[in-house]
Amino acid sequence: LNFKLIKIYLDTILQIAISNIKQKNFINIYLLRLAHLHHEMHLESFIFTHLVNKFKLPFINNISWSLNYFKEDIKMIKVPSGNFTQGSKLNDFTFDNELPYFEQKVNNFNVSKYCITNYQFLQFVESGGYSNKEYWLPEGFRYIEKNKLKHPFLGKKENNEWYEEYFGLHKLRLDHPVVNITWYEARAFCKWKGGRLISESEWEYLTTFFDDNY
């Protein structure tokens, strides 16, 4: 492979993309975003396939994960009520399930200021959350029983340390957002904490609220 030519090719594409964005050409910007999202889907498929098949990458062993996490409880913020336009307008980059857009009122609600971390979710795991039906919907509990799930991570616990399967076995990054959980697991965690998952409307309103206020 001629890496110099590849770099020239990619730089040329980048400059064309930047030029189209600056010109605010809607059709070209739409196609650029479509290509970008399509590319991300392929990358996601490659990564998922590698993880499921437990392939190891030679450079991953040189990475040292940080365990400088904060053992803090969830910090909540209050989001005031308001109205917003839910969905997308036709002059935006739009998927079919975002149409038609409509005006929506949302009541005030509380939400976690930050993503739920692996450390915070592990408190649910360690407290027996995966064996207590009280926190689960019936179909959710049947799911974890059928799959014999005791925790959400693609790894294991050894000598009181949690590990994850990430191109090989590595210590779990406790300060990172929790991943690889189902909707049922997320809901059970929220019920254990005395809360709930926010609704689709609340989530979209939340992004609008932060865009306007921060």
PDB file of C-alpha atoms in Angstrom:
ATOM      1  CA  LEU A   1       0.000   0.000   0.000  1.00  0.00           C
ATOM      2  CA  ASN A   2       1.148   3.512  -0.824  1.00  0.00           C
ATOM      3  CA  PHE A   3       0.211   5.326   2.397  1.00  0.00           C
ATOM      4  CA  LYS A   4       1.323   8.686   0.987  1.00  0.00           C
ATOM      5  CA  LEU A   5      -1.209   8.410  -1.854  1.00  0.00           C
ATOM      6  CA  ILE A   6      -3.920   7.252   0.557  1.00  0.00           C
ATOM      7  CA  LYS A   7      -3.292  10.320   2.737  1.00  0.00           C
ATOM      8  CA  ILE A   8      -3.478  12.629  -0.298  1.00  0.00           C
ATOM      9  CA  TYR A   9      -6.749  10.968  -1.319  1.00  0.00           C
ATOM     10  CA  LEU A  10      -8.285  11.326   2.157  1.00  0.00           C
ATOM     11  CA  ASP A  11      -7.094  14.920   2.510  1.00  0.00           C
ATOM     12  CA  THR A  12      -8.699  15.762  -0.836  1.00  0.00           C
ATOM     13  CA  ILE A  13     -12.022  14.259   0.279  1.00  0.00           C
ATOM     14  CA  LEU A  14     -11.809  16.179   3.558  1.00  0.00           C
ATOM     15  CA  GLN A  15     -11.216  19.484   1.788  1.00  0.00           C
ATOM     16  CA  ILE A  16     -14.153  18.861  -0.572  1.00  0.00           C
ATOM     17  CA  ALA A  17     -16.367  18.045   2.423  1.00  0.00           C
ATOM     18  CA  ILE A  18     -15.289  21.214   4.278  1.00  0.00           C
ATOM     19  CA  SER A  19     -15.904  23.303   1.171  1.00  0.00           C
ATOM     20  CA  ASN A  20     -19.448  21.960   0.800  1.00  0.00           C
ATOM     21  CA  ILE A  21     -20.202  22.585   4.464  1.00  0.00           C
ATOM     22  CA  LYS A  22     -18.978  26.190   4.215  1.00  0.00           C
ATOM     23  CA  GLN A  23     -21.119  26.757   1.109  1.00  0.00           C
ATOM     24  CA  LYS A  24     -24.143  25.415   3.048  1.00  0.00           C
ATOM     25  CA  ASN A  25     -25.161  23.269   0.103  1.00  0.00           C
ATOM     26  CA  PHE A  26     -28.032  21.292   1.665  1.00  0.00           C
ATOM     27  CA  ILE A  27     -28.023  18.388  -0.804  1.00  0.00           C
ATOM     28  CA  ASN A  28     -24.265  17.836  -0.534  1.00  0.00           C
ATOM     29  CA  ILE A  29     -24.300  18.191   3.269  1.00  0.00           C
ATOM     30  CA  TYR A  30     -27.110  15.636   3.414  1.00  0.00           C
ATOM     31  CA  LEU A  31     -25.079  13.177   1.337  1.00  0.00           C
ATOM     32  CA  LEU A  32     -21.969  13.796   3.449  1.00  0.00           C
ATOM     33  CA  ARG A  33     -23.836  13.066   6.670  1.00  0.00           C
ATOM     34  CA  LEU A  34     -25.423   9.977   5.132  1.00  0.00           C
ATOM     35  CA  ALA A  35     -21.970   8.678   4.109  1.00  0.00           C
ATOM     36  CA  HIS A  36     -20.568   9.500   7.552  1.00  0.00           C
ATOM     37  CA  LEU A  37     -23.311   7.596   9.377  1.00  0.00           C
ATOM     38  CA  HIS A  38     -22.985   4.671   6.973  1.00  0.00           C
ATOM     39  CA  HIS A  39     -19.248   4.550   7.651  1.00  0.00           C
ATOM     40  CA  GLU A  40     -19.875   4.547  11.411  1.00  0.00           C
ATOM     41  CA  MET A  41     -22.249   1.583  11.026  1.00  0.00           C
ATOM     42  CA  HIS A  42     -19.507  -0.423   9.317  1.00  0.00           C
ATOM     43  CA  LEU A  43     -16.985   0.443  12.020  1.00  0.00           C
ATOM     44  CA  GLU A  44     -19.485  -0.585  14.695  1.00  0.00           C
ATOM     45  CA  SER A  45     -20.050  -3.936  12.948  1.00  0.00           C
ATOM     46  CA  PHE A  46     -16.295  -4.598  12.709  1.00  0.00           C
ATOM     47  CA  ILE A  47     -15.737  -3.793  16.401  1.00  0.00           C
ATOM     48  CA  PHE A  48     -18.717  -5.872  17.546  1.00  0.00           C
ATOM     49  CA  THR A  49     -17.616  -8.860  15.446  1.00  0.00           C
ATOM     50  CA  HIS A  50     -14.100  -8.661  16.878  1.00  0.00           C
ATOM     51  CA  LEU A  51     -15.388  -8.491  20.440  1.00  0.00           C
ATOM     52  CA  VAL A  52     -17.875 -11.353  20.061  1.00  0.00           C
ATOM     53  CA  ASN A  53     -15.197 -13.580  18.536  1.00  0.00           C
ATOM     54  CA  LYS A  54     -12.728 -12.440  21.229  1.00  0.00           C
ATOM     55  CA  PHE A  55     -10.046 -11.455  18.766  1.00  0.00           C
ATOM     56  CA  LYS A  56      -6.977  -9.836  20.284  1.00  0.00           C
ATOM     57  CA  LEU A  57      -5.262  -6.829  18.820  1.00  0.00           C
ATOM     58  CA  PRO A  58      -1.469  -6.557  19.174  1.00  0.00           C
ATOM     59  CA  PHE A  59      -1.454  -2.868  20.165  1.00  0.00           C
ATOM     60  CA  ILE A  60      -4.202  -3.113  22.814  1.00  0.00           C
ATOM     61  CA  ASN A  61      -1.871  -4.663  25.411  1.00  0.00           C
ATOM     62  CA  ASN A  62       0.177  -1.469  25.433  1.00  0.00           C
ATOM     63  CA  ILE A  63      -2.807   0.531  26.714  1.00  0.00           C
ATOM     64  CA  SER A  64      -3.030   1.138  30.456  1.00  0.00           C
ATOM     65  CA  TRP A  65      -6.591   1.869  31.585  1.00  0.00           C
ATOM     66  CA  SER A  66      -7.029   4.576  34.204  1.00  0.00           C
ATOM     67  CA  LEU A  67      -8.733   3.555  37.443  1.00  0.00           C
ATOM     68  CA  ASN A  68      -8.729   7.053  38.918  1.00  0.00           C
ATOM     69  CA  TYR A  69     -12.496   7.024  39.318  1.00  0.00           C
ATOM     70  CA  PHE A  70     -14.702   8.951  41.728  1.00  0.00           C
ATOM     71  CA  LYS A  71     -16.714   6.808  44.133  1.00  0.00           C
ATOM     72  CA  GLU A  72     -19.611   9.206  44.116  1.00  0.00           C
ATOM     73  CA  ASP A  73     -23.361   8.747  44.084  1.00  0.00           C
ATOM     74  CA  ILE A  74     -25.437   9.963  41.157  1.00  0.00           C
ATOM     75  CA  LYS A  75     -25.738  13.748  40.916  1.00  0.00           C
ATOM     76  CA  MET A  76     -29.182  14.919  39.832  1.00  0.00           C
ATOM     77  CA  ILE A  77     -30.213  18.133  38.126  1.00  0.00           C
ATOM     78  CA  LYS A  78     -33.700  19.580  37.760  1.00  0.00           C
ATOM     79  CA  VAL A  79     -34.950  20.275  34.249  1.00  0.00           C
ATOM     80  CA  PRO A  80     -37.796  22.833  34.132  1.00  0.00           C
ATOM     81  CA  SER A  81     -40.969  22.237  32.170  1.00  0.00           C
ATOM     82  CA  GLY A  82     -41.379  23.687  28.712  1.00  0.00           C
ATOM     83  CA  ASN A  83     -42.439  23.226  25.111  1.00  0.00           C
ATOM     84  CA  PHE A  84     -40.313  22.143  22.175  1.00  0.00           C
ATOM     85  CA  THR A  85     -40.546  20.765  18.651  1.00  0.00           C
ATOM     86  CA  GLN A  86     -40.112  16.975  18.763  1.00  0.00           C
ATOM     87  CA  GLY A  87     -38.834  15.196  15.665  1.00  0.00           C
ATOM     88  CA  SER A  88     -37.143  16.678  12.623  1.00  0.00           C
ATOM     89  CA  LYS A  89     -38.182  19.081   9.931  1.00  0.00           C
ATOM     90  CA  LEU A  90     -37.813  18.131   6.287  1.00  0.00           C
ATOM     91  CA  ASN A  91     -34.996  20.647   5.763  1.00  0.00           C
ATOM     92  CA  ASP A  92     -32.890  18.786   8.338  1.00  0.00           C
ATOM     93  CA  PHE A  93     -31.012  15.492   7.984  1.00  0.00           C
ATOM     94  CA  THR A  94     -33.947  13.225   8.781  1.00  0.00           C
ATOM     95  CA  PHE A  95     -34.754   9.550   9.302  1.00  0.00           C
ATOM     96  CA  ASP A  96     -38.281   8.243   8.654  1.00  0.00           C
ATOM     97  CA  ASN A  97     -38.988   7.578  12.332  1.00  0.00           C
ATOM     98  CA  GLU A  98     -38.321  11.267  13.133  1.00  0.00           C
ATOM     99  CA  LEU A  99     -41.325  12.379  11.064  1.00  0.00           C
ATOM    100  CA  PRO A 100     -43.679  14.103  11.345  1.00  0.00           C
ATOM    101  CA  TYR A 101     -42.442  16.692  13.845  1.00  0.00           C
ATOM    102  CA  PHE A 102     -44.898  18.140  16.373  1.00  0.00           C
ATOM    103  CA  GLU A 103     -45.081  20.496  19.335  1.00  0.00           C
ATOM    104  CA  GLN A 104     -44.669  18.726  22.678  1.00  0.00           C
ATOM    105  CA  LYS A 105     -45.058  19.908  26.282  1.00  0.00           C
ATOM    106  CA  VAL A 106     -42.784  18.341  28.921  1.00  0.00           C
ATOM    107  CA  ASN A 107     -43.274  18.665  32.670  1.00  0.00           C
ATOM    108  CA  ASN A 108     -40.293  19.364  34.918  1.00  0.00           C
ATOM    109  CA  PHE A 109     -38.237  16.291  35.852  1.00  0.00           C
ATOM    110  CA  ASN A 110     -34.949  15.290  37.463  1.00  0.00           C
ATOM    111  CA  VAL A 111     -32.156  13.550  35.584  1.00  0.00           C
ATOM    112  CA  SER A 112     -28.610  12.381  36.268  1.00  0.00           C
ATOM    113  CA  LYS A 113     -26.116  15.142  35.490  1.00  0.00           C
ATOM    114  CA  TYR A 114     -23.625  12.612  34.099  1.00  0.00           C
ATOM    115  CA  CYS A 115     -23.769   9.183  32.464  1.00  0.00           C
ATOM    116  CA  ILE A 116     -24.115   6.271  34.882  1.00  0.00           C
ATOM    117  CA  THR A 117     -20.647   4.846  35.432  1.00  0.00           C
ATOM    118  CA  ASN A 118     -19.520   1.236  35.656  1.00  0.00           C
ATOM    119  CA  TYR A 119     -18.745   1.859  39.338  1.00  0.00           C
ATOM    120  CA  GLN A 120     -22.284   3.094  40.041  1.00  0.00           C
ATOM    121  CA  PHE A 121     -23.894   0.219  38.154  1.00  0.00           C
ATOM    122  CA  LEU A 122     -21.685  -2.276  39.988  1.00  0.00           C
ATOM    123  CA  GLN A 123     -23.318  -1.181  43.254  1.00  0.00           C
ATOM    124  CA  PHE A 124     -26.571  -2.559  41.837  1.00  0.00           C
ATOM    125  CA  VAL A 125     -24.823  -5.772  40.769  1.00  0.00           C
ATOM    126  CA  GLU A 126     -23.047  -6.249  44.112  1.00  0.00           C
ATOM    127  CA  SER A 127     -26.242  -5.658  46.081  1.00  0.00           C
ATOM    128  CA  GLY A 128     -27.901  -8.664  44.408  1.00  0.00           C
ATOM    129  CA  GLY A 129     -29.851  -6.677  41.855  1.00  0.00           C
ATOM    130  CA  TYR A 130     -29.713  -9.466  39.272  1.00  0.00           C
ATOM    131  CA  SER A 131     -31.429 -11.938  41.610  1.00  0.00           C
ATOM    132  CA  ASN A 132     -34.130  -9.663  43.053  1.00  0.00           C
ATOM    133  CA  LYS A 133     -37.369  -9.803  41.031  1.00  0.00           C
ATOM    134  CA  GLU A 134     -38.618  -6.648  42.727  1.00  0.00           C
ATOM    135  CA  TYR A 135     -36.610  -4.458  40.348  1.00  0.00           C
ATOM    136  CA  TRP A 136     -37.470  -6.243  37.122  1.00  0.00           C
ATOM    137  CA  LEU A 137     -40.321  -6.508  34.680  1.00  0.00           C
ATOM    138  CA  PRO A 138     -41.413 -10.170  34.333  1.00  0.00           C
ATOM    139  CA  GLU A 139     -40.099 -10.455  30.764  1.00  0.00           C
ATOM    140  CA  GLY A 140     -36.832  -8.796  31.798  1.00  0.00           C
ATOM    141  CA  PHE A 141     -36.274 -11.219  34.654  1.00  0.00           C
ATOM    142  CA  ARG A 142     -37.069 -14.155  32.357  1.00  0.00           C
ATOM    143  CA  TYR A 143     -34.437 -12.802  29.959  1.00  0.00           C
ATOM    144  CA  ILE A 144     -31.648 -12.697  32.565  1.00  0.00           C
ATOM    145  CA  GLU A 145     -32.660 -16.100  33.951  1.00  0.00           C
ATOM    146  CA  LYS A 146     -32.675 -17.667  30.486  1.00  0.00           C
ATOM    147  CA  ASN A 147     -29.256 -16.190  29.686  1.00  0.00           C
ATOM    148  CA  LYS A 148     -27.934 -16.831  33.224  1.00  0.00           C
ATOM    149  CA  LEU A 149     -26.863 -13.214  33.588  1.00  0.00           C
ATOM    150  CA  LYS A 150     -25.365 -12.170  36.913  1.00  0.00           C
ATOM    151  CA  HIS A 151     -23.854  -8.921  35.637  1.00  0.00           C
ATOM    152  CA  PRO A 152     -23.863  -6.976  32.335  1.00  0.00           C
ATOM    153  CA  PHE A 153     -20.203  -7.016  31.347  1.00  0.00           C
ATOM    154  CA  LEU A 154     -18.507  -9.183  28.757  1.00  0.00           C
ATOM    155  CA  GLY A 155     -15.967 -10.264  31.331  1.00  0.00           C
ATOM    156  CA  LYS A 156     -15.699 -11.671  34.839  1.00  0.00           C
ATOM    157  CA  LYS A 157     -14.705 -11.028  38.443  1.00  0.00           C
ATOM    158  CA  GLU A 158     -11.438 -12.390  39.837  1.00  0.00           C
ATOM    159  CA  ASN A 159      -9.823 -11.736  43.244  1.00  0.00           C
ATOM    160  CA  ASN A 160     -12.394  -9.024  43.951  1.00  0.00           C
ATOM    161  CA  GLU A 161     -11.503  -7.183  40.727  1.00  0.00           C
ATOM    162  CA  TRP A 162     -13.821  -6.721  37.744  1.00  0.00           C
ATOM    163  CA  TYR A 163     -12.520  -7.367  34.237  1.00  0.00           C
ATOM    164  CA  GLU A 164     -14.016  -6.774  30.808  1.00  0.00           C
ATOM    165  CA  GLU A 165     -13.508  -8.566  27.503  1.00  0.00           C
ATOM    166  CA  TYR A 166     -12.068  -5.819  25.324  1.00  0.00           C
ATOM    167  CA  PHE A 167      -9.801  -7.362  22.699  1.00  0.00           C
ATOM    168  CA  GLY A 168      -8.445  -9.449  25.557  1.00  0.00           C
ATOM    169  CA  LEU A 169      -9.192  -9.307  29.281  1.00  0.00           C
ATOM    170  CA  HIS A 170      -8.528  -5.980  30.999  1.00  0.00           C
ATOM    171  CA  LYS A 171      -9.499  -4.319  34.260  1.00  0.00           C
ATOM    172  CA  LEU A 172     -12.897  -2.696  34.008  1.00  0.00           C
ATOM    173  CA  ARG A 173     -12.703   1.062  33.580  1.00  0.00           C
ATOM    174  CA  LEU A 174     -14.859   1.988  36.548  1.00  0.00           C
ATOM    175  CA  ASP A 175     -15.048   5.687  35.677  1.00  0.00           C
ATOM    176  CA  HIS A 176     -16.444   5.019  32.193  1.00  0.00           C
ATOM    177  CA  PRO A 177     -20.162   4.988  31.310  1.00  0.00           C
ATOM    178  CA  VAL A 178     -21.767   1.574  31.647  1.00  0.00           C
ATOM    179  CA  VAL A 179     -22.321  -0.176  28.283  1.00  0.00           C
ATOM    180  CA  ASN A 180     -23.565  -3.547  27.002  1.00  0.00           C
ATOM    181  CA  ILE A 181     -26.778  -3.468  29.015  1.00  0.00           C
ATOM    182  CA  THR A 182     -30.332  -4.002  27.816  1.00  0.00           C
ATOM    183  CA  TRP A 183     -33.311  -1.720  28.365  1.00  0.00           C
ATOM    184  CA  TYR A 184     -34.494  -4.156  31.049  1.00  0.00           C
ATOM    185  CA  GLU A 185     -31.209  -3.863  32.943  1.00  0.00           C
ATOM    186  CA  ALA A 186     -31.232  -0.067  32.721  1.00  0.00           C
ATOM    187  CA  ARG A 187     -34.818   0.024  33.985  1.00  0.00           C
ATOM    188  CA  ALA A 188     -34.049  -2.351  36.868  1.00  0.00           C
ATOM    189  CA  PHE A 189     -31.103  -0.188  37.908  1.00  0.00           C
ATOM    190  CA  CYS A 190     -33.288   2.935  37.912  1.00  0.00           C
ATOM    191  CA  LYS A 191     -35.955   1.228  40.029  1.00  0.00           C
ATOM    192  CA  TRP A 192     -33.274   0.056  42.480  1.00  0.00           C
ATOM    193  CA  LYS A 193     -32.182   3.698  42.819  1.00  0.00           C
ATOM    194  CA  GLY A 194     -35.781   4.840  43.314  1.00  0.00           C
ATOM    195  CA  GLY A 195     -35.987   6.491  39.908  1.00  0.00           C
ATOM    196  CA  ARG A 196     -36.991   5.703  36.339  1.00  0.00           C
ATOM    197  CA  LEU A 197     -35.759   5.948  32.772  1.00  0.00           C
ATOM    198  CA  ILE A 198     -36.638   9.239  31.102  1.00  0.00           C
ATOM    199  CA  SER A 199     -39.069   9.163  28.187  1.00  0.00           C
ATOM    200  CA  GLU A 200     -38.234   9.785  24.534  1.00  0.00           C
ATOM    201  CA  SER A 201     -39.831  13.230  24.723  1.00  0.00           C
ATOM    202  CA  GLU A 202     -37.889  14.088  27.882  1.00  0.00           C
ATOM    203  CA  TRP A 203     -34.622  13.021  26.239  1.00  0.00           C
ATOM    204  CA  GLU A 204     -35.193  15.135  23.130  1.00  0.00           C
ATOM    205  CA  TYR A 205     -36.307  18.089  25.257  1.00  0.00           C
ATOM    206  CA  LEU A 206     -33.235  17.653  27.457  1.00  0.00           C
ATOM    207  CA  THR A 207     -30.883  18.014  24.476  1.00  0.00           C
ATOM    208  CA  THR A 208     -32.772  21.119  23.356  1.00  0.00           C
ATOM    209  CA  PHE A 209     -32.703  22.542  26.879  1.00  0.00           C
ATOM    210  CA  PHE A 210     -28.945  22.143  27.189  1.00  0.00           C
ATOM    211  CA  ASP A 211     -28.327  23.559  23.715  1.00  0.00           C
ATOM    212  CA  ASP A 212     -30.254  26.692  24.689  1.00  0.00           C
ATOM    213  CA  ASN A 213     -28.916  27.103  28.224  1.00  0.00           C
ATOM    214  CA  TYR A 214     -25.285  25.904  28.219  1.00  0.00           C
TER     215      TYR A 214
END
